[in-house]
Tab-separated table of C-alpha atoms in Angstrom:
chain	number	residue	atom	x	y	z
E	21	MET	CA	0.000	0.000	0.000
E	22	GLU	CA	1.333	3.435	-0.930
E	23	THR	CA	2.016	5.791	1.943
E	24	THR	CA	-0.455	8.649	2.307
E	25	ILE	CA	2.228	11.196	3.187
E	26	LYS	CA	1.897	13.813	0.447
E	27	ASP	CA	4.923	16.052	0.851
E	28	ILE	CA	8.031	16.825	2.860
E	29	THR	CA	6.234	19.316	5.096
E	30	GLU	CA	3.752	16.666	6.181
E	31	LEU	CA	6.619	14.251	6.790
E	32	MET	CA	8.492	16.758	8.956
E	33	SER	CA	5.328	17.513	10.928
E	34	GLY	CA	4.844	13.809	11.544
E	35	PHE	CA	8.356	13.370	12.869
E	36	ASP	CA	7.929	16.465	15.009
E	37	ARG	CA	4.773	15.043	16.614
E	38	LEU	CA	6.749	11.922	17.485
E	39	GLY	CA	9.471	13.974	19.149
E	40	TYR	CA	12.150	13.585	16.466
E	41	VAL	CA	13.848	16.720	15.181
E	42	ILE	CA	14.529	16.235	11.486
E	43	GLU	CA	16.128	18.723	9.101
E	44	GLU	CA	14.685	19.376	5.652
E	45	GLU	CA	17.628	17.742	3.877
E	46	LEU	CA	17.203	14.432	5.693
E	47	ALA	CA	13.409	14.679	5.450
E	48	THR	CA	13.767	14.996	1.677
E	49	VAL	CA	15.808	11.789	1.501
E	50	VAL	CA	13.256	9.957	3.646
E	51	PHE	CA	10.410	11.270	1.493
E	52	LEU	CA	12.149	9.903	-1.602
E	53	LEU	CA	12.545	6.569	0.162
E	54	LEU	CA	8.784	6.475	0.639
E	55	LYS	CA	7.982	7.435	-2.945
E	56	LEU	CA	10.727	5.657	-4.880
E	57	ARG	CA	11.195	2.689	-2.537
E	58	LYS	CA	14.917	3.163	-2.973
E	59	PRO	CA	16.939	2.236	0.147
E	60	ILE	CA	18.743	4.994	1.988
E	61	LEU	CA	22.223	4.743	3.462
E	62	VAL	CA	22.704	6.963	6.496
E	63	GLU	CA	26.278	7.435	7.621
E	64	GLY	CA	27.633	9.316	10.595
E	65	ASN	CA	29.259	9.021	13.973
E	66	PRO	CA	27.703	6.726	16.599
E	67	GLY	CA	24.947	8.028	18.832
E	68	ILE	CA	23.514	10.771	16.630
E	69	GLY	CA	20.094	9.291	15.876
E	70	LYS	CA	20.592	7.091	12.814
E	71	THR	CA	18.914	4.056	14.345
E	72	GLU	CA	16.198	6.197	15.897
E	73	LEU	CA	15.316	7.454	12.424
E	74	ALA	CA	14.110	3.969	11.474
E	75	ASN	CA	12.183	3.592	14.722
E	76	MET	CA	10.404	6.876	14.130
E	77	LEU	CA	9.629	6.103	10.492
E	78	ALA	CA	7.998	2.819	11.494
E	79	ARG	CA	5.902	4.631	14.074
E	80	LEU	CA	4.955	7.333	11.577
E	81	LEU	CA	3.820	4.742	9.035
E	82	ASP	CA	2.229	2.604	11.740
E	83	THR	CA	4.063	-0.418	10.479
E	84	GLN	CA	6.426	-3.070	11.757
E	85	LEU	CA	10.103	-2.341	12.309
E	86	ILE	CA	12.346	-5.268	11.425
E	87	ARG	CA	15.931	-4.837	12.548
E	88	LEU	CA	19.029	-6.660	11.417
E	89	GLN	CA	21.904	-5.777	13.740
E	90	CYS	CA	25.100	-6.367	11.801
E	91	TYR	CA	28.333	-7.672	13.275
E	92	GLU	CA	31.556	-9.240	12.130
E	93	GLY	CA	30.924	-12.792	10.973
E	94	LEU	CA	27.212	-12.258	10.237
E	95	ASP	CA	26.101	-14.939	7.796
E	96	VAL	CA	23.030	-15.967	5.822
E	97	ASN	CA	21.767	-18.260	8.583
E	98	ALA	CA	21.474	-15.372	11.017
E	99	ALA	CA	20.327	-12.761	8.510
E	100	VAL	CA	18.012	-14.583	6.098
E	101	TYR	CA	16.888	-18.054	7.139
E	102	GLU	CA	17.905	-21.424	8.447
E	103	TRP	CA	16.195	-24.765	8.585
E	104	ASN	CA	14.786	-25.946	11.891
E	105	TYR	CA	16.848	-29.118	12.064
E	106	GLN	CA	15.320	-30.424	15.293
E	107	LYS	CA	11.834	-30.058	13.861
E	108	GLN	CA	12.983	-31.699	10.638
E	109	LEU	CA	14.372	-34.693	12.552
E	110	LEU	CA	11.050	-35.022	14.327
E	111	GLY	CA	9.245	-34.731	10.988
E	112	ILE	CA	11.393	-37.469	9.479
E	113	LYS	CA	10.589	-39.712	12.440
E	114	ILE	CA	6.852	-39.093	12.047
E	115	GLN	CA	6.998	-39.778	8.305
E	116	GLU	CA	8.778	-43.129	8.691
E	117	HIS	CA	5.552	-45.071	8.483
E	118	SER	CA	3.642	-42.766	6.144
E	119	GLU	CA	2.654	-43.723	2.598
E	120	LEU	CA	4.564	-40.811	1.047
E	121	ASN	CA	7.370	-41.655	-1.342
E	122	GLU	CA	10.892	-40.362	-0.732
E	123	ALA	CA	10.493	-37.308	-2.966
E	124	GLU	CA	7.282	-36.298	-1.210
E	125	LYS	CA	8.875	-36.759	2.198
E	126	GLU	CA	11.831	-34.582	1.238
E	127	LYS	CA	9.559	-31.889	-0.170
E	128	ASN	CA	7.568	-31.870	3.031
E	129	ILE	CA	10.663	-31.612	5.226
E	130	PHE	CA	11.952	-28.648	3.226
E	131	SER	CA	8.687	-26.695	3.256
E	132	GLU	CA	8.002	-23.347	4.926
E	133	ASP	CA	6.745	-25.161	8.005
E	134	TYR	CA	10.343	-26.038	8.809
E	135	LEU	CA	11.825	-22.657	7.926
E	136	LEU	CA	13.093	-20.204	10.542
E	137	LYS	CA	12.729	-16.741	9.057
E	138	ARG	CA	15.413	-14.238	10.000
E	139	PRO	CA	15.089	-10.424	9.545
E	140	LEU	CA	15.756	-10.160	5.797
E	141	LEU	CA	13.315	-12.910	4.906
E	142	GLN	CA	10.766	-11.572	7.394
E	143	SER	CA	10.919	-8.194	5.668
E	144	ILE	CA	9.944	-9.483	2.217
E	145	THR	CA	7.286	-11.895	3.435
E	146	ALA	CA	5.334	-9.367	5.512
E	147	LYS	CA	1.705	-9.978	4.581
E	148	ASP	CA	-0.283	-6.903	5.562
E	149	LYS	CA	1.839	-3.865	4.701
E	150	ALA	CA	5.391	-2.871	3.932
E	151	PRO	CA	7.605	-2.904	7.030
E	152	VAL	CA	10.592	-0.696	7.754
E	153	LEU	CA	13.744	-2.785	7.451
E	154	LEU	CA	16.680	-1.417	9.443
E	155	ILE	CA	20.053	-2.890	8.498
E	156	ASP	CA	22.035	-1.407	11.344
E	157	GLU	CA	25.789	-0.807	11.192
E	158	ILE	CA	26.326	-2.477	7.835
E	159	ASP	CA	29.999	-1.473	8.011
E	160	ARG	CA	30.529	-4.128	10.720
E	161	THR	CA	29.906	-6.952	8.232
E	162	ASP	CA	32.417	-8.231	5.706
E	163	GLU	CA	32.356	-7.506	1.996
E	164	GLU	CA	30.998	-10.981	1.214
E	165	PHE	CA	27.809	-10.328	3.156
E	166	GLU	CA	27.544	-6.857	1.690
E	167	ALA	CA	27.594	-8.437	-1.779
E	168	PHE	CA	24.825	-10.815	-0.731
E	169	LEU	CA	22.624	-7.845	0.099
E	170	LEU	CA	22.752	-6.628	-3.473
E	171	GLU	CA	20.144	-9.120	-4.684
E	172	LEU	CA	17.759	-8.095	-1.947
E	173	LEU	CA	18.236	-4.366	-2.494
E	174	SER	CA	17.985	-4.651	-6.281
E	175	GLU	CA	15.103	-7.032	-6.761
E	176	PHE	CA	13.662	-7.420	-3.271
E	177	GLN	CA	13.738	-11.133	-3.610
E	178	ILE	CA	15.563	-13.976	-1.910
E	179	THR	CA	16.416	-17.331	-3.422
E	180	ILE	CA	16.179	-20.442	-1.254
E	181	PRO	CA	17.433	-23.491	-3.207
E	182	GLU	CA	14.786	-25.857	-1.790
E	183	LEU	CA	11.875	-23.422	-2.279
E	184	GLY	CA	12.862	-21.220	-5.199
E	185	THR	CA	12.800	-17.433	-5.387
E	186	ILE	CA	10.588	-15.544	-2.953
E	187	LYS	CA	9.580	-12.049	-4.057
E	188	ALA	CA	8.500	-9.324	-1.689
E	189	GLN	CA	4.751	-9.070	-1.225
E	190	HIS	CA	5.254	-5.502	-0.056
E	191	VAL	CA	8.579	-3.839	-0.816
E	192	PRO	CA	10.046	-2.824	2.543
E	193	TYR	CA	11.308	0.651	3.349
E	194	VAL	CA	15.010	-0.039	3.813
E	195	ILE	CA	17.330	2.079	5.934
E	196	LEU	CA	20.985	1.103	6.212
E	197	THR	CA	23.197	2.765	8.779
E	198	SER	CA	26.974	2.911	8.930
E	199	ASN	CA	29.440	4.363	11.419
E	200	ARG	CA	31.965	4.412	8.591
E	201	THR	CA	34.460	2.089	10.248
E	202	ARG	CA	35.221	0.926	6.705
E	203	GLU	CA	34.393	2.110	3.220
E	204	LEU	CA	31.342	0.423	1.703
E	205	SER	CA	31.355	-0.857	-1.865
E	206	ASP	CA	30.373	1.314	-4.789
E	207	ALA	CA	27.829	-1.318	-5.850
E	208	LEU	CA	25.983	-1.008	-2.549
E	209	LYS	CA	26.104	2.777	-2.607
E	210	ARG	CA	24.674	2.858	-6.130
E	211	ARG	CA	21.566	1.105	-4.900
E	212	CYS	CA	20.954	3.620	-2.139
E	213	LEU	CA	20.144	7.245	-1.594
E	214	TYR	CA	22.778	8.716	0.698
E	215	HIS	CA	22.783	11.039	3.677
E	216	TRP	CA	25.559	12.013	6.059
E	217	VAL	CA	24.460	12.881	9.607
E	218	ASP	CA	26.857	15.185	11.408
E	219	TYR	CA	26.848	16.218	15.042
E	220	PRO	CA	23.990	18.683	15.516
E	221	SER	CA	24.445	22.419	15.909
E	222	MET	CA	23.886	24.039	19.299
E	223	GLU	CA	20.391	25.126	18.250
E	224	LYS	CA	19.362	21.726	16.899
E	225	GLU	CA	20.717	19.816	19.893
E	226	LEU	CA	18.886	22.150	22.247
E	227	ALA	CA	15.701	21.544	20.262
E	228	ILE	CA	16.253	17.782	20.569
E	229	VAL	CA	16.640	18.058	24.343
E	230	TYR	CA	13.467	20.145	24.672
E	231	LYS	CA	11.572	17.780	22.399
E	232	ARG	CA	12.543	14.789	24.500
E	233	PHE	CA	12.246	16.508	27.907
E	234	PRO	CA	9.731	19.368	27.672
E	235	GLU	CA	9.887	19.791	31.445
E	236	ILE	CA	13.629	20.488	31.604
E	237	GLU	CA	14.627	23.903	32.941
E	238	HIS	CA	15.993	26.266	30.322
E	239	LYS	CA	19.251	27.010	32.118
E	240	LEU	CA	20.081	23.356	32.714
E	241	ALA	CA	19.316	22.415	29.108
E	242	THR	CA	21.471	25.240	27.768
E	243	GLN	CA	24.361	24.354	30.080
E	244	ILE	CA	24.215	20.672	29.132
E	245	VAL	CA	24.267	21.314	25.401
E	246	HIS	CA	26.990	23.953	25.688
E	247	PHE	CA	29.116	21.525	27.714
E	248	ILE	CA	28.654	18.698	25.213
E	249	GLN	CA	29.407	20.953	22.262
E	250	GLY	CA	32.622	21.974	24.007
E	251	LEU	CA	33.570	18.365	24.692
E	252	ARG	CA	33.272	17.557	20.993
E	253	GLN	CA	36.013	20.051	20.250
E	254	LYS	CA	38.473	18.026	22.333
E	255	LYS	CA	40.458	15.004	21.207
E	256	LEU	CA	38.548	12.266	22.989
E	257	GLN	CA	38.714	8.546	22.452
E	258	LYS	CA	34.915	8.463	22.360
E	259	THR	CA	33.156	11.666	21.419
E	260	PRO	CA	29.701	11.938	23.017
E	261	GLY	CA	26.748	11.757	20.633
E	262	VAL	CA	23.199	12.955	21.023
E	263	SER	CA	22.280	9.790	22.883
E	264	GLU	CA	24.814	10.699	25.583
E	265	THR	CA	23.393	14.219	25.755
E	266	LEU	CA	19.906	12.828	26.372
E	267	ASP	CA	21.153	10.261	28.899
E	268	TRP	CA	22.984	12.987	30.765
E	269	ALA	CA	20.026	15.363	30.801
E	270	LEU	CA	17.760	12.634	32.141
E	271	SER	CA	20.318	11.642	34.788
E	272	LEU	CA	20.785	15.203	36.001
E	273	MET	CA	17.037	15.742	36.245
E	274	THR	CA	16.634	12.428	38.053
E	275	LEU	CA	19.281	13.529	40.579
E	276	GLY	CA	17.405	16.788	41.124
E	277	TYR	CA	19.831	19.226	39.524
E	278	HIS	CA	18.442	22.520	38.251
E	279	THR	CA	21.747	23.926	37.034
E	280	LEU	CA	25.138	22.492	36.119
E	281	ASP	CA	28.154	22.830	38.390
E	282	GLU	CA	31.472	21.033	38.841
E	283	ARG	CA	30.088	18.627	41.417
E	284	ALA	CA	27.186	17.655	39.163
E	285	VAL	CA	29.564	16.982	36.283
E	286	ALA	CA	31.955	14.987	38.468
E	287	ARG	CA	29.124	12.800	39.737
E	288	THR	CA	27.834	12.029	36.273
E	289	TYR	CA	30.973	11.628	34.149
E	290	GLY	CA	29.848	8.136	33.245
E	291	CYS	CA	26.882	9.423	31.246
E	292	ILE	CA	28.994	11.248	28.701
E	293	LEU	CA	32.555	9.891	28.847
E	294	LYS	CA	33.253	6.217	28.226
E	295	SER	CA	36.969	5.828	28.904
E	296	THR	CA	39.244	6.510	31.859
E	297	ASP	CA	41.671	8.406	29.622
E	298	ASP	CA	38.928	10.827	28.561
E	299	ILE	CA	37.817	11.340	32.156
E	300	ARG	CA	41.391	11.878	33.317
E	301	MET	CA	42.062	14.382	30.544
E	302	LEU	CA	38.974	16.389	31.430
E	303	GLN	CA	39.868	16.359	35.113
E	304	GLU	CA	43.382	17.601	34.347
E	305	GLU	CA	42.181	20.336	32.000
E	306	GLY	CA	39.451	21.408	34.375
E	307	ILE	CA	35.766	21.433	33.670
E	308	GLU	CA	34.972	25.008	34.690
E	309	ALA	CA	35.636	26.369	31.212
E	310	LEU	CA	32.868	24.231	29.745
E	311	ILE	CA	30.234	25.378	32.232
E	312	ILE	CA	28.435	28.579	31.338
E	313	GLY	CA	26.701	30.646	33.981
């Protein structure tokens, strides 16, 4: 079924109602995904909302989100399908005394009843409406798996030797994310629309904080975002993303802080810094300079 979203303005309003701040450039790419059914590849540093984009799109379309979390060594069994061998053994046992011939028994054992559908196969066999398929952190997989994806992203079909080729009943809305730990192939990029997500500006990050925590006090929100923006200018092992900003804001509010001071920062280092070297560096340089009055 075609989405009823008519234009980019309506799309941006929908994201806004869900509490996701989206810029017009990214909204345009998402709108084209909806209309052209062409996958989008979203690259950027970790923790800046790439995965959340897929979550929000699924909510906006009121459809299922199917997520494939990529990792090194990911193979077809974990991503597409595998046979339920225990159930097959039981099926063979049950069929021992049946009147089926050998060919019929084999066909029965390798039917969909014995198939375990993994995320990619789930996405093209969705029956009611097109799901959102999130292929998260594709750069963690190897080039062999990336090449396997090409058939799915080109034709939206998957071939299972025992069953034949299965075509998508509803072409999924595909979002791939990458933290750019390695360069992806040109073939994969050609099949996708592309968008780079950078760290947000001061104004956008403040808007994100307000959108997520409308009750936060203005001074605390401003101090938090200013502090984080300052941290990103330093040479850290792990630069804090938007997710750390939101975790920190929630933690400070939970602890009852109304403004930011050195003690508050020292008590909550763990929300924004993820290595002892980064914490030590900040302690040595002093944190006062990052706190505005």
